PDB file of C-alpha atoms and ligand atoms in Angstrom:
ATOM      1  CA  MET A   3       0.000   0.000   0.000  1.00 97.00           C
ATOM      2  CA  LYS A   4       1.389   3.391  -0.978  1.00 98.00           C
ATOM      3  CA  VAL A   5       1.305   5.678   2.067  1.00 98.00           C
ATOM      4  CA  LEU A   6       1.891   9.433   2.277  1.00 98.00           C
ATOM      5  CA  ALA A   7       3.058  10.629   5.694  1.00 98.00           C
ATOM      6  CA  THR A   8       3.098  14.337   6.452  1.00 98.00           C
ATOM      7  CA  ARG A   9       6.413  13.856   8.271  1.00 98.00           C
ATOM      8  CA  ARG A  10       8.596  11.050   9.539  1.00 98.00           C
ATOM      9  CA  TYR A  11       6.715   9.991  12.633  1.00 98.00           C
ATOM     10  CA  PRO A  12       8.832   8.943  15.642  1.00 98.00           C
ATOM     11  CA  GLY A  13       9.651   5.371  16.532  1.00 98.00           C
ATOM     12  CA  ALA A  14      10.671   2.131  14.869  1.00 98.00           C
ATOM     13  CA  ALA A  15       7.103   1.212  13.827  1.00 98.00           C
ATOM     14  CA  PHE A  16       7.287   3.788  11.042  1.00 98.00           C
ATOM     15  CA  ASP A  17       9.894   1.639   9.272  1.00 98.00           C
ATOM     16  CA  GLN A  18       7.377  -1.186   8.940  1.00 98.00           C
ATOM     17  CA  LEU A  19       5.580   0.761   6.232  1.00 97.00           C
ATOM     18  CA  GLY A  20       6.775  -0.830   3.020  1.00 94.00           C
ATOM     19  CA  ASP A  21       6.111   2.046   0.637  1.00 98.00           C
ATOM     20  CA  VAL A  22       5.960   5.390   2.382  1.00 98.00           C
ATOM     21  CA  GLU A  23       6.605   8.856   1.040  1.00 98.00           C
ATOM     22  CA  ILE A  24       7.057  11.916   3.248  1.00 98.00           C
ATOM     23  CA  SER A  25       5.014  14.696   1.748  1.00 97.00           C
ATOM     24  CA  SER A  26       2.875  17.658   2.670  1.00 96.00           C
ATOM     25  CA  LEU A  27      -0.773  17.160   1.767  1.00 96.00           C
ATOM     26  CA  GLU A  28      -0.781  20.428  -0.128  1.00 96.00           C
ATOM     27  CA  LEU A  29      -0.668  18.383  -3.315  1.00 97.00           C
ATOM     28  CA  GLU A  30      -0.241  20.015  -6.704  1.00 96.00           C
ATOM     29  CA  ARG A  31      -1.629  17.100  -8.690  1.00 97.00           C
ATOM     30  CA  PRO A  32      -3.881  14.097  -8.090  1.00 98.00           C
ATOM     31  CA  ARG A  33      -2.212  11.052  -6.524  1.00 98.00           C
ATOM     32  CA  PRO A  34      -4.352   8.043  -7.486  1.00 98.00           C
ATOM     33  CA  ASP A  35      -1.554   5.707  -6.352  1.00 98.00           C
ATOM     34  CA  VAL A  36      -1.908   6.692  -2.668  1.00 98.00           C
ATOM     35  CA  GLU A  37      -4.057   4.367  -0.545  1.00 98.00           C
ATOM     36  CA  GLY A  38      -3.134   5.540   2.947  1.00 98.00           C
ATOM     37  CA  VAL A  39      -2.069   8.754   4.675  1.00 98.00           C
ATOM     38  CA  ILE A  40      -0.712   9.499   8.138  1.00 98.00           C
ATOM     39  CA  VAL A  41      -1.530  13.011   9.322  1.00 98.00           C
ATOM     40  CA  SER A  42      -1.349  15.048  12.506  1.00 98.00           C
ATOM     41  CA  ASN A  43      -4.931  16.282  12.393  1.00 97.00           C
ATOM     42  CA  GLU A  44      -4.331  17.962   9.035  1.00 97.00           C
ATOM     43  CA  PRO A  45      -7.012  18.395   6.357  1.00 96.00           C
ATOM     44  CA  VAL A  46      -6.976  15.669   3.718  1.00 97.00           C
ATOM     45  CA  PRO A  47      -7.530  16.696   0.049  1.00 98.00           C
ATOM     46  CA  LEU A  48      -9.867  13.817  -0.813  1.00 98.00           C
ATOM     47  CA  ASP A  49     -10.430  15.047  -4.385  1.00 97.00           C
ATOM     48  CA  LEU A  50      -6.729  14.611  -5.138  1.00 98.00           C
ATOM     49  CA  LEU A  51      -6.551  11.160  -3.514  1.00 98.00           C
ATOM     50  CA  PRO A  52      -9.148   9.073  -5.397  1.00 98.00           C
ATOM     51  CA  GLY A  53      -7.594   5.744  -4.343  1.00 98.00           C
ATOM     52  CA  LEU A  54      -7.481   6.570  -0.623  1.00 98.00           C
ATOM     53  CA  ARG A  55      -8.609   3.788   1.747  1.00 98.00           C
ATOM     54  CA  ILE A  56      -7.454   5.028   5.165  1.00 98.00           C
ATOM     55  CA  VAL A  57      -6.543   8.225   6.987  1.00 98.00           C
ATOM     56  CA  ALA A  58      -4.475   7.216  10.032  1.00 98.00           C
ATOM     57  CA  ASN A  59      -4.422  10.190  12.389  1.00 98.00           C
ATOM     58  CA  PHE A  60      -1.383  10.523  14.638  1.00 98.00           C
ATOM     59  CA  GLY A  61      -3.268  11.845  17.664  1.00 98.00           C
ATOM     60  CA  VAL A  62      -6.558  11.394  19.400  1.00 98.00           C
ATOM     61  CA  GLY A  63      -8.243  14.600  18.166  1.00 97.00           C
ATOM     62  CA  TYR A  64      -9.370  14.547  14.532  1.00 97.00           C
ATOM     63  CA  ASP A  65     -11.325  17.773  14.259  1.00 97.00           C
ATOM     64  CA  ARG A  66      -9.552  19.074  11.128  1.00 97.00           C
ATOM     65  CA  ILE A  67      -9.639  15.897   9.076  1.00 96.00           C
ATOM     66  CA  GLY A  68     -13.141  16.065   7.617  1.00 95.00           C
ATOM     67  CA  VAL A  69     -14.376  12.718   8.888  1.00 96.00           C
ATOM     68  CA  ALA A  70     -17.873  13.033   7.370  1.00 95.00           C
ATOM     69  CA  ALA A  71     -16.455  13.490   3.850  1.00 97.00           C
ATOM     70  CA  CYS A  72     -14.122  10.523   4.394  1.00 97.00           C
ATOM     71  CA  VAL A  73     -16.991   8.309   5.526  1.00 95.00           C
ATOM     72  CA  GLU A  74     -19.042   9.390   2.528  1.00 96.00           C
ATOM     73  CA  ARG A  75     -16.278   8.182   0.234  1.00 96.00           C
ATOM     74  CA  GLY A  76     -15.713   4.959   2.123  1.00 96.00           C
ATOM     75  CA  VAL A  77     -12.374   6.115   3.567  1.00 97.00           C
ATOM     76  CA  VAL A  78     -11.602   4.720   7.030  1.00 97.00           C
ATOM     77  CA  VAL A  79     -10.388   7.239   9.627  1.00 97.00           C
ATOM     78  CA  THR A  80      -8.457   6.064  12.689  1.00 98.00           C
ATOM     79  CA  ASN A  81      -6.888   7.845  15.673  1.00 98.00           C
ATOM     80  CA  THR A  82      -4.608   6.936  18.585  1.00 98.00           C
ATOM     81  CA  PRO A  83      -6.677   6.839  21.782  1.00 98.00           C
ATOM     82  CA  GLY A  84      -5.326   5.653  25.120  1.00 98.00           C
ATOM     83  CA  VAL A  85      -1.605   5.855  24.495  1.00 98.00           C
ATOM     84  CA  LEU A  86      -1.229   9.565  25.250  1.00 98.00           C
ATOM     85  CA  ASP A  87      -3.449   9.880  28.322  1.00 98.00           C
ATOM     86  CA  ASP A  88      -0.653   9.873  30.911  1.00 98.00           C
ATOM     87  CA  ALA A  89       1.534  12.265  28.941  1.00 98.00           C
ATOM     88  CA  THR A  90      -1.295  14.757  28.446  1.00 98.00           C
ATOM     89  CA  ALA A  91      -2.522  14.469  32.036  1.00 98.00           C
ATOM     90  CA  ASP A  92       1.031  15.040  33.281  1.00 98.00           C
ATOM     91  CA  LEU A  93       1.325  18.183  31.187  1.00 98.00           C
ATOM     92  CA  ALA A  94      -2.047  19.485  32.393  1.00 98.00           C
ATOM     93  CA  PHE A  95      -0.892  18.920  35.951  1.00 98.00           C
ATOM     94  CA  ALA A  96       2.473  20.518  35.253  1.00 98.00           C
ATOM     95  CA  LEU A  97       0.626  23.608  34.021  1.00 98.00           C
ATOM     96  CA  VAL A  98      -1.542  23.660  37.139  1.00 98.00           C
ATOM     97  CA  LEU A  99       1.561  23.581  39.328  1.00 98.00           C
ATOM     98  CA  ALA A 100       3.529  26.013  37.168  1.00 98.00           C
ATOM     99  CA  VAL A 101       0.771  28.627  37.128  1.00 98.00           C
ATOM    100  CA  ARG A 102      -0.293  28.261  40.751  1.00 97.00           C
ATOM    101  CA  ARG A 103       3.258  28.358  42.110  1.00 97.00           C
ATOM    102  CA  GLY A 104       4.655  31.022  39.758  1.00 97.00           C
ATOM    103  CA  LEU A 105       7.325  28.641  38.452  1.00 97.00           C
ATOM    104  CA  VAL A 106       8.034  30.310  35.140  1.00 97.00           C
ATOM    105  CA  GLU A 107       8.001  33.796  36.621  1.00 96.00           C
ATOM    106  CA  GLY A 108      10.425  32.659  39.312  1.00 96.00           C
ATOM    107  CA  ASP A 109      12.722  31.096  36.733  1.00 97.00           C
ATOM    108  CA  ARG A 110      12.650  34.291  34.660  1.00 97.00           C
ATOM    109  CA  LEU A 111      13.477  36.406  37.716  1.00 96.00           C
ATOM    110  CA  VAL A 112      16.476  34.288  38.641  1.00 97.00           C
ATOM    111  CA  ARG A 113      17.849  34.208  35.090  1.00 98.00           C
ATOM    112  CA  ALA A 114      17.463  37.966  34.739  1.00 98.00           C
ATOM    113  CA  GLY A 115      19.492  38.478  37.919  1.00 98.00           C
ATOM    114  CA  GLY A 116      16.440  39.918  39.636  1.00 96.00           C
ATOM    115  CA  TRP A 117      16.624  37.776  42.800  1.00 96.00           C
ATOM    116  CA  THR A 118      18.240  40.281  45.123  1.00 96.00           C
ATOM    117  CA  THR A 119      16.233  40.039  48.338  1.00 94.00           C
ATOM    118  CA  SER A 120      15.560  37.502  51.069  1.00 96.00           C
ATOM    119  CA  TRP A 121      13.294  34.568  50.188  1.00 94.00           C
ATOM    120  CA  SER A 122      10.917  35.880  52.830  1.00 95.00           C
ATOM    121  CA  GLU A 123      10.243  38.996  50.759  1.00 94.00           C
ATOM    122  CA  GLY A 124       9.586  37.253  47.437  1.00 88.00           C
ATOM    123  CA  ALA A 125       6.266  36.949  45.631  1.00 89.00           C
ATOM    124  CA  ILE A 126       3.810  34.486  47.129  1.00 94.00           C
ATOM    125  CA  SER A 127       1.312  32.324  45.292  1.00 94.00           C
ATOM    126  CA  GLU A 128      -1.720  30.152  45.968  1.00 93.00           C
ATOM    127  CA  GLU A 129      -1.404  26.682  47.495  1.00 95.00           C
ATOM    128  CA  VAL A 130      -2.413  23.796  45.238  1.00 97.00           C
ATOM    129  CA  ALA A 131      -3.311  21.309  48.002  1.00 98.00           C
ATOM    130  CA  GLY A 132      -6.781  21.909  49.356  1.00 98.00           C
ATOM    131  CA  SER A 133      -7.999  23.851  46.333  1.00 98.00           C
ATOM    132  CA  THR A 134     -10.811  22.805  44.024  1.00 98.00           C
ATOM    133  CA  LEU A 135     -10.062  21.422  40.566  1.00 98.00           C
ATOM    134  CA  GLY A 136     -12.867  21.475  38.005  1.00 99.00           C
ATOM    135  CA  ILE A 137     -12.435  18.957  35.191  1.00 98.00           C
ATOM    136  CA  VAL A 138     -14.422  19.599  32.029  1.00 98.00           C
ATOM    137  CA  GLY A 139     -14.671  16.189  30.341  1.00 98.00           C
ATOM    138  CA  LEU A 140     -13.987  13.155  32.505  1.00 98.00           C
ATOM    139  CA  GLY A 141     -12.888  10.872  29.673  1.00 97.00           C
ATOM    140  CA  ARG A 142      -9.601   9.028  29.523  1.00 98.00           C
ATOM    141  CA  ILE A 143      -7.385  12.104  29.929  1.00 98.00           C
ATOM    142  CA  GLY A 144      -9.704  13.923  32.347  1.00 98.00           C
ATOM    143  CA  SER A 145      -9.812  10.807  34.536  1.00 98.00           C
ATOM    144  CA  ALA A 146      -6.017  10.577  34.504  1.00 98.00           C
ATOM    145  CA  VAL A 147      -5.894  14.199  35.704  1.00 98.00           C
ATOM    146  CA  ALA A 148      -8.413  13.399  38.455  1.00 98.00           C
ATOM    147  CA  ARG A 149      -6.223  10.514  39.677  1.00 98.00           C
ATOM    148  CA  ARG A 150      -3.210  12.831  39.847  1.00 98.00           C
ATOM    149  CA  ALA A 151      -5.295  15.402  41.721  1.00 98.00           C
ATOM    150  CA  ARG A 152      -5.967  12.909  44.501  1.00 97.00           C
ATOM    151  CA  GLY A 153      -2.262  12.636  45.232  1.00 97.00           C
ATOM    152  CA  PHE A 154      -2.082  16.417  45.543  1.00 98.00           C
ATOM    153  CA  ASP A 155      -5.029  16.591  47.953  1.00 98.00           C
ATOM    154  CA  LEU A 156      -7.272  18.534  45.635  1.00 98.00           C
ATOM    155  CA  ARG A 157     -11.030  18.461  45.782  1.00 98.00           C
ATOM    156  CA  VAL A 158     -12.230  17.370  42.337  1.00 98.00           C
ATOM    157  CA  LEU A 159     -15.400  18.423  40.528  1.00 98.00           C
ATOM    158  CA  TYR A 160     -16.236  17.225  37.041  1.00 98.00           C
ATOM    159  CA  THR A 161     -18.714  17.974  34.343  1.00 98.00           C
ATOM    160  CA  GLN A 162     -19.589  16.189  31.129  1.00 96.00           C
ATOM    161  CA  ARG A 163     -22.657  15.412  29.070  1.00 93.00           C
ATOM    162  CA  ARG A 164     -23.266  12.114  30.832  1.00 93.00           C
ATOM    163  CA  ARG A 165     -23.293  12.209  34.606  1.00 96.00           C
ATOM    164  CA  ILE A 166     -21.677   9.087  36.030  1.00 95.00           C
ATOM    165  CA  ASP A 167     -21.189   7.564  39.435  1.00 95.00           C
ATOM    166  CA  THR A 168     -17.467   7.802  40.068  1.00 98.00           C
ATOM    167  CA  PRO A 169     -15.098   8.074  43.001  1.00 97.00           C
ATOM    168  CA  LEU A 170     -12.966  10.457  40.898  1.00 98.00           C
ATOM    169  CA  GLY A 171     -14.986  13.592  41.596  1.00 98.00           C
ATOM    170  CA  GLU A 172     -18.335  15.222  42.281  1.00 98.00           C
ATOM    171  CA  TYR A 173     -20.568  16.109  39.345  1.00 98.00           C
ATOM    172  CA  ARG A 174     -21.532  19.721  38.671  1.00 98.00           C
ATOM    173  CA  GLU A 175     -23.285  21.484  35.808  1.00 98.00           C
ATOM    174  CA  LEU A 176     -20.653  23.341  33.772  1.00 98.00           C
ATOM    175  CA  ASP A 177     -21.609  26.826  34.966  1.00 98.00           C
ATOM    176  CA  THR A 178     -21.587  25.749  38.618  1.00 98.00           C
ATOM    177  CA  LEU A 179     -18.241  24.005  38.194  1.00 98.00           C
ATOM    178  CA  LEU A 180     -16.712  27.167  36.721  1.00 99.00           C
ATOM    179  CA  ALA A 181     -17.973  29.263  39.624  1.00 98.00           C
ATOM    180  CA  GLU A 182     -16.822  26.793  42.307  1.00 98.00           C
ATOM    181  CA  SER A 183     -13.338  25.885  41.039  1.00 98.00           C
ATOM    182  CA  ASP A 184      -9.932  27.405  41.789  1.00 98.00           C
ATOM    183  CA  VAL A 185      -8.496  25.654  38.741  1.00 98.00           C
ATOM    184  CA  VAL A 186     -10.432  24.539  35.669  1.00 99.00           C
ATOM    185  CA  THR A 187      -8.883  22.070  33.234  1.00 99.00           C
ATOM    186  CA  LEU A 188     -10.369  21.251  29.816  1.00 99.00           C
ATOM    187  CA  HIS A 189     -10.447  17.714  28.408  1.00 98.00           C
ATOM    188  CA  VAL A 190     -13.134  17.671  25.741  1.00 98.00           C
ATOM    189  CA  PRO A 191     -12.673  17.036  22.018  1.00 97.00           C
ATOM    190  CA  LEU A 192     -13.394  19.886  19.615  1.00 98.00           C
ATOM    191  CA  THR A 193     -16.842  19.351  18.095  1.00 96.00           C
ATOM    192  CA  THR A 194     -19.672  21.659  17.055  1.00 96.00           C
ATOM    193  CA  ASP A 195     -20.940  21.327  20.655  1.00 97.00           C
ATOM    194  CA  THR A 196     -17.659  22.302  22.295  1.00 98.00           C
ATOM    195  CA  ASP A 197     -16.531  25.039  19.882  1.00 98.00           C
ATOM    196  CA  ARG A 198     -16.194  28.103  22.174  1.00 98.00           C
ATOM    197  CA  LEU A 199     -17.844  26.174  24.988  1.00 98.00           C
ATOM    198  CA  ILE A 200     -16.005  28.482  27.385  1.00 98.00           C
ATOM    199  CA  ASP A 201     -17.217  31.801  26.047  1.00 98.00           C
ATOM    200  CA  ALA A 202     -17.088  35.300  27.567  1.00 98.00           C
ATOM    201  CA  ARG A 203     -20.163  34.659  29.722  1.00 98.00           C
ATOM    202  CA  ARG A 204     -18.692  31.466  31.137  1.00 99.00           C
ATOM    203  CA  LEU A 205     -15.271  33.015  31.711  1.00 99.00           C
ATOM    204  CA  ALA A 206     -17.024  35.712  33.703  1.00 98.00           C
ATOM    205  CA  LEU A 207     -18.466  33.018  36.000  1.00 98.00           C
ATOM    206  CA  MET A 208     -14.963  32.102  37.138  1.00 98.00           C
ATOM    207  CA  ARG A 209     -13.907  33.797  40.365  1.00 98.00           C
ATOM    208  CA  ASP A 210     -11.045  36.303  40.427  1.00 98.00           C
ATOM    209  CA  GLY A 211      -7.713  34.494  40.401  1.00 98.00           C
ATOM    210  CA  THR A 212      -9.066  31.230  38.966  1.00 98.00           C
ATOM    211  CA  CYS A 213      -6.654  29.376  36.709  1.00 98.00           C
ATOM    212  CA  LEU A 214      -7.771  27.915  33.368  1.00 99.00           C
ATOM    213  CA  VAL A 215      -5.665  25.093  31.943  1.00 99.00           C
ATOM    214  CA  ASN A 216      -6.175  24.061  28.322  1.00 99.00           C
ATOM    215  CA  THR A 217      -4.432  21.025  26.850  1.00 98.00           C
ATOM    216  CA  ALA A 218      -7.437  20.124  24.647  1.00 98.00           C
ATOM    217  CA  ARG A 219      -8.046  22.499  21.742  1.00 98.00           C
ATOM    218  CA  GLY A 220      -7.726  26.290  21.549  1.00 98.00           C
ATOM    219  CA  GLU A 221     -11.134  26.616  19.920  1.00 98.00           C
ATOM    220  CA  VAL A 222     -12.892  25.195  22.991  1.00 98.00           C
ATOM    221  CA  VAL A 223     -12.372  28.657  24.536  1.00 98.00           C
ATOM    222  CA  ASP A 224     -13.308  32.022  23.038  1.00 98.00           C
ATOM    223  CA  GLU A 225      -9.679  33.053  22.692  1.00 98.00           C
ATOM    224  CA  ASP A 226     -10.338  36.806  22.374  1.00 98.00           C
ATOM    225  CA  ALA A 227     -12.447  36.775  25.523  1.00 98.00           C
ATOM    226  CA  LEU A 228      -9.789  34.766  27.363  1.00 99.00           C
ATOM    227  CA  VAL A 229      -7.040  37.142  26.240  1.00 98.00           C
ATOM    228  CA  ALA A 230      -9.092  40.075  27.596  1.00 98.00           C
ATOM    229  CA  GLU A 231      -9.497  38.331  30.979  1.00 98.00           C
ATOM    230  CA  LEU A 232      -5.788  37.510  31.134  1.00 98.00           C
ATOM    231  CA  VAL A 233      -4.642  40.975  30.068  1.00 98.00           C
ATOM    232  CA  SER A 234      -6.838  42.450  32.818  1.00 98.00           C
ATOM    233  CA  GLY A 235      -5.077  40.111  35.279  1.00 98.00           C
ATOM    234  CA  ARG A 236      -8.366  38.759  36.624  1.00 98.00           C
ATOM    235  CA  LEU A 237      -7.701  35.134  35.645  1.00 98.00           C
ATOM    236  CA  GLN A 238      -4.592  32.977  35.312  1.00 98.00           C
ATOM    237  CA  ALA A 239      -3.957  30.364  32.629  1.00 98.00           C
ATOM    238  CA  GLY A 240      -1.751  27.497  31.536  1.00 99.00           C
ATOM    239  CA  LEU A 241      -2.190  27.131  27.790  1.00 99.00           C
ATOM    240  CA  ASP A 242      -0.794  24.356  25.617  1.00 99.00           C
ATOM    241  CA  VAL A 243      -3.189  24.834  22.689  1.00 98.00           C
ATOM    242  CA  PHE A 244      -4.340  27.810  20.649  1.00 98.00           C
ATOM    243  CA  ALA A 245      -7.011  28.523  18.049  1.00 98.00           C
ATOM    244  CA  ASP A 246      -4.561  29.227  15.216  1.00 98.00           C
ATOM    245  CA  GLU A 247      -1.421  27.219  16.007  1.00 98.00           C
ATOM    246  CA  PRO A 248       1.430  27.891  15.901  1.00 97.00           C
ATOM    247  CA  ARG A 249       0.277  31.519  16.279  1.00 98.00           C
ATOM    248  CA  VAL A 250      -0.056  32.594  19.908  1.00 98.00           C
ATOM    249  CA  PRO A 251      -1.966  35.813  20.658  1.00 98.00           C
ATOM    250  CA  PRO A 252       0.846  38.365  21.064  1.00 98.00           C
ATOM    251  CA  GLN A 253      -0.870  40.026  24.039  1.00 98.00           C
ATOM    252  CA  LEU A 254      -0.116  36.886  26.085  1.00 98.00           C
ATOM    253  CA  LEU A 255       3.612  36.847  25.556  1.00 98.00           C
ATOM    254  CA  ASP A 256       4.624  39.166  28.392  1.00 96.00           C
ATOM    255  CA  LEU A 257       1.917  38.328  30.895  1.00 98.00           C
ATOM    256  CA  PRO A 258       3.089  37.059  34.290  1.00 96.00           C
ATOM    257  CA  ASN A 259      -0.205  35.242  34.951  1.00 97.00           C
ATOM    258  CA  VAL A 260       0.066  32.897  31.943  1.00 98.00           C
ATOM    259  CA  VAL A 261       2.277  29.898  31.230  1.00 98.00           C
ATOM    260  CA  LEU A 262       2.516  29.004  27.530  1.00 98.00           C
ATOM    261  CA  THR A 263       3.670  25.733  25.956  1.00 98.00           C
ATOM    262  CA  PRO A 264       3.752  24.714  22.262  1.00 98.00           C
ATOM    263  CA  HIS A 265       1.143  21.892  22.138  1.00 98.00           C
ATOM    264  CA  LEU A 266       3.295  19.519  24.179  1.00 98.00           C
ATOM    265  CA  GLY A 267       0.466  17.366  25.584  1.00 98.00           C
ATOM    266  CA  SER A 268       1.533  14.092  23.993  1.00 98.00           C
ATOM    267  CA  ALA A 269       5.182  15.046  23.539  1.00 98.00           C
ATOM    268  CA  THR A 270       6.889  12.249  25.459  1.00 98.00           C
ATOM    269  CA  ARG A 271       8.958   9.614  23.693  1.00 98.00           C
ATOM    270  CA  ARG A 272       6.761   6.812  25.000  1.00 98.00           C
ATOM    271  CA  ALA A 273       3.494   8.426  23.954  1.00 98.00           C
ATOM    272  CA  ARG A 274       4.675   9.596  20.550  1.00 98.00           C
ATOM    273  CA  GLU A 275       6.251   6.237  19.651  1.00 98.00           C
ATOM    274  CA  ALA A 276       3.080   4.441  20.766  1.00 98.00           C
ATOM    275  CA  MET A 277       1.025   6.834  18.623  1.00 98.00           C
ATOM    276  CA  THR A 278       3.128   5.907  15.587  1.00 98.00           C
ATOM    277  CA  ARG A 279       2.774   2.207  16.476  1.00 98.00           C
ATOM    278  CA  LEU A 280      -1.012   2.498  16.536  1.00 98.00           C
ATOM    279  CA  ALA A 281      -1.213   4.587  13.351  1.00 98.00           C
ATOM    280  CA  VAL A 282       0.994   2.066  11.521  1.00 98.00           C
ATOM    281  CA  ASP A 283      -0.962  -0.916  12.898  1.00 98.00           C
ATOM    282  CA  ASN A 284      -4.167   0.668  11.607  1.00 98.00           C
ATOM    283  CA  LEU A 285      -2.619   1.098   8.140  1.00 98.00           C
ATOM    284  CA  LEU A 286      -1.281  -2.453   8.101  1.00 98.00           C
ATOM    285  CA  ALA A 287      -4.660  -3.836   9.186  1.00 98.00           C
ATOM    286  CA  VAL A 288      -6.447  -2.068   6.348  1.00 97.00           C
ATOM    287  CA  GLU A 289      -3.747  -3.187   3.906  1.00 97.00           C
ATOM    288  CA  ARG A 290      -4.391  -6.815   4.958  1.00 97.00           C
ATOM    289  CA  GLY A 291      -8.128  -6.326   4.613  1.00 97.00           C
ATOM    290  CA  ASP A 292      -8.669  -6.570   8.396  1.00 97.00           C
ATOM    291  CA  PRO A 293     -10.800  -4.148  10.416  1.00 96.00           C
ATOM    292  CA  PRO A 294      -8.831  -1.130  11.698  1.00 97.00           C
ATOM    293  CA  LEU A 295      -7.908  -1.240  15.403  1.00 98.00           C
ATOM    294  CA  THR A 296      -9.104   2.191  16.441  1.00 98.00           C
ATOM    295  CA  PRO A 297     -11.543   3.617  13.902  1.00 97.00           C
ATOM    296  CA  VAL A 298     -13.200   6.943  14.733  1.00 95.00           C
ATOM    297  CA  ALA A 299     -16.027   6.222  12.332  1.00 70.00           C
ATOM    298  CA  ARG A 300     -16.989   3.000  10.695  1.00 61.00           C
ATOM    299  CA  VAL A 301     -17.467   2.885   6.982  1.00 61.00           C
ATOM    300  CA  ALA A 302     -20.552   0.915   5.973  1.00 56.00           C
TER     301      ALA A 302
HETATM  302  C1  LIG B 401      -4.124  14.898  20.052  1.00 60.94           C
HETATM  303  O1  LIG B 401      -3.818  13.721  20.201  1.00 60.94           O
HETATM  304  O2  LIG B 401      -5.142  15.253  19.498  1.00 60.94           O
HETATM  305  C2  LIG B 401      -3.203  15.874  20.635  1.00 60.94           C
HETATM  306  O3  LIG B 401      -3.577  17.170  20.364  1.00 60.94           O
HETATM  307  C3  LIG B 401      -1.776  15.590  20.299  1.00 60.94           C
HETATM  308  O4  LIG B 401      -1.052  15.954  21.427  1.00 60.94           O
END
């Protein structure tokens, strides 16, 4: 099977693809020879790939791929669930700690030679233990965050469409969760229902000093409204994702109340190599005529 990969994906599994070409999907001519693609949530030009059988997404979120159009043409779409939960939950937690304890600001101060007084005169921050963490989306990654929160003695609230009985946290409606939490962390996929789920009205429900952590998708938050809240200094944030990556709103760059990372959620060796493994296994399964391992939508 001829496969186009938008880059060389990490790990030895990639070498098991017999006929793979590294190429951008901004194709200049039709490629009827291509039967499989590996993408990182990039749009797929279906019109130029008439022989396509499978889109193997390297990642769990597939909001830019155009799944409905793929299904219509009988193209299988797969993703890589499960293997990046720990990595993403760790990063979400790292952002909670970094924002709440002023880690990046402290590092900047030391490097700039600005630490000139006694430790007892330095800036103070809010304690993480004992505060309330609101998890929006208690799926695989949200649950992994909730388990970490236990070890840090946080009180955990969660919200999602389906209320469940779980020892991981107490259920709240979204608006109530936003108003009750000291830290809110987002773990929902980007869909038409979650696009700008956290809009200006909902941001305003958050109490002064609340920290918003986003390792999901930038578009889940109204970015302009969030920037306004952060520029005013009313809220804090740890942001790993943005609406127009890799562009980061320039107003955020100098703010002391924001920690910014470049979409690092799954960026551990173990997670990324496992993501390649799963993407390749999906391609090989379709090549053999077997069902894909982790389809996001089944083709009739
Ligand atoms: C995903 O899997 O969708 C992530 O954004 C990659 O870290």
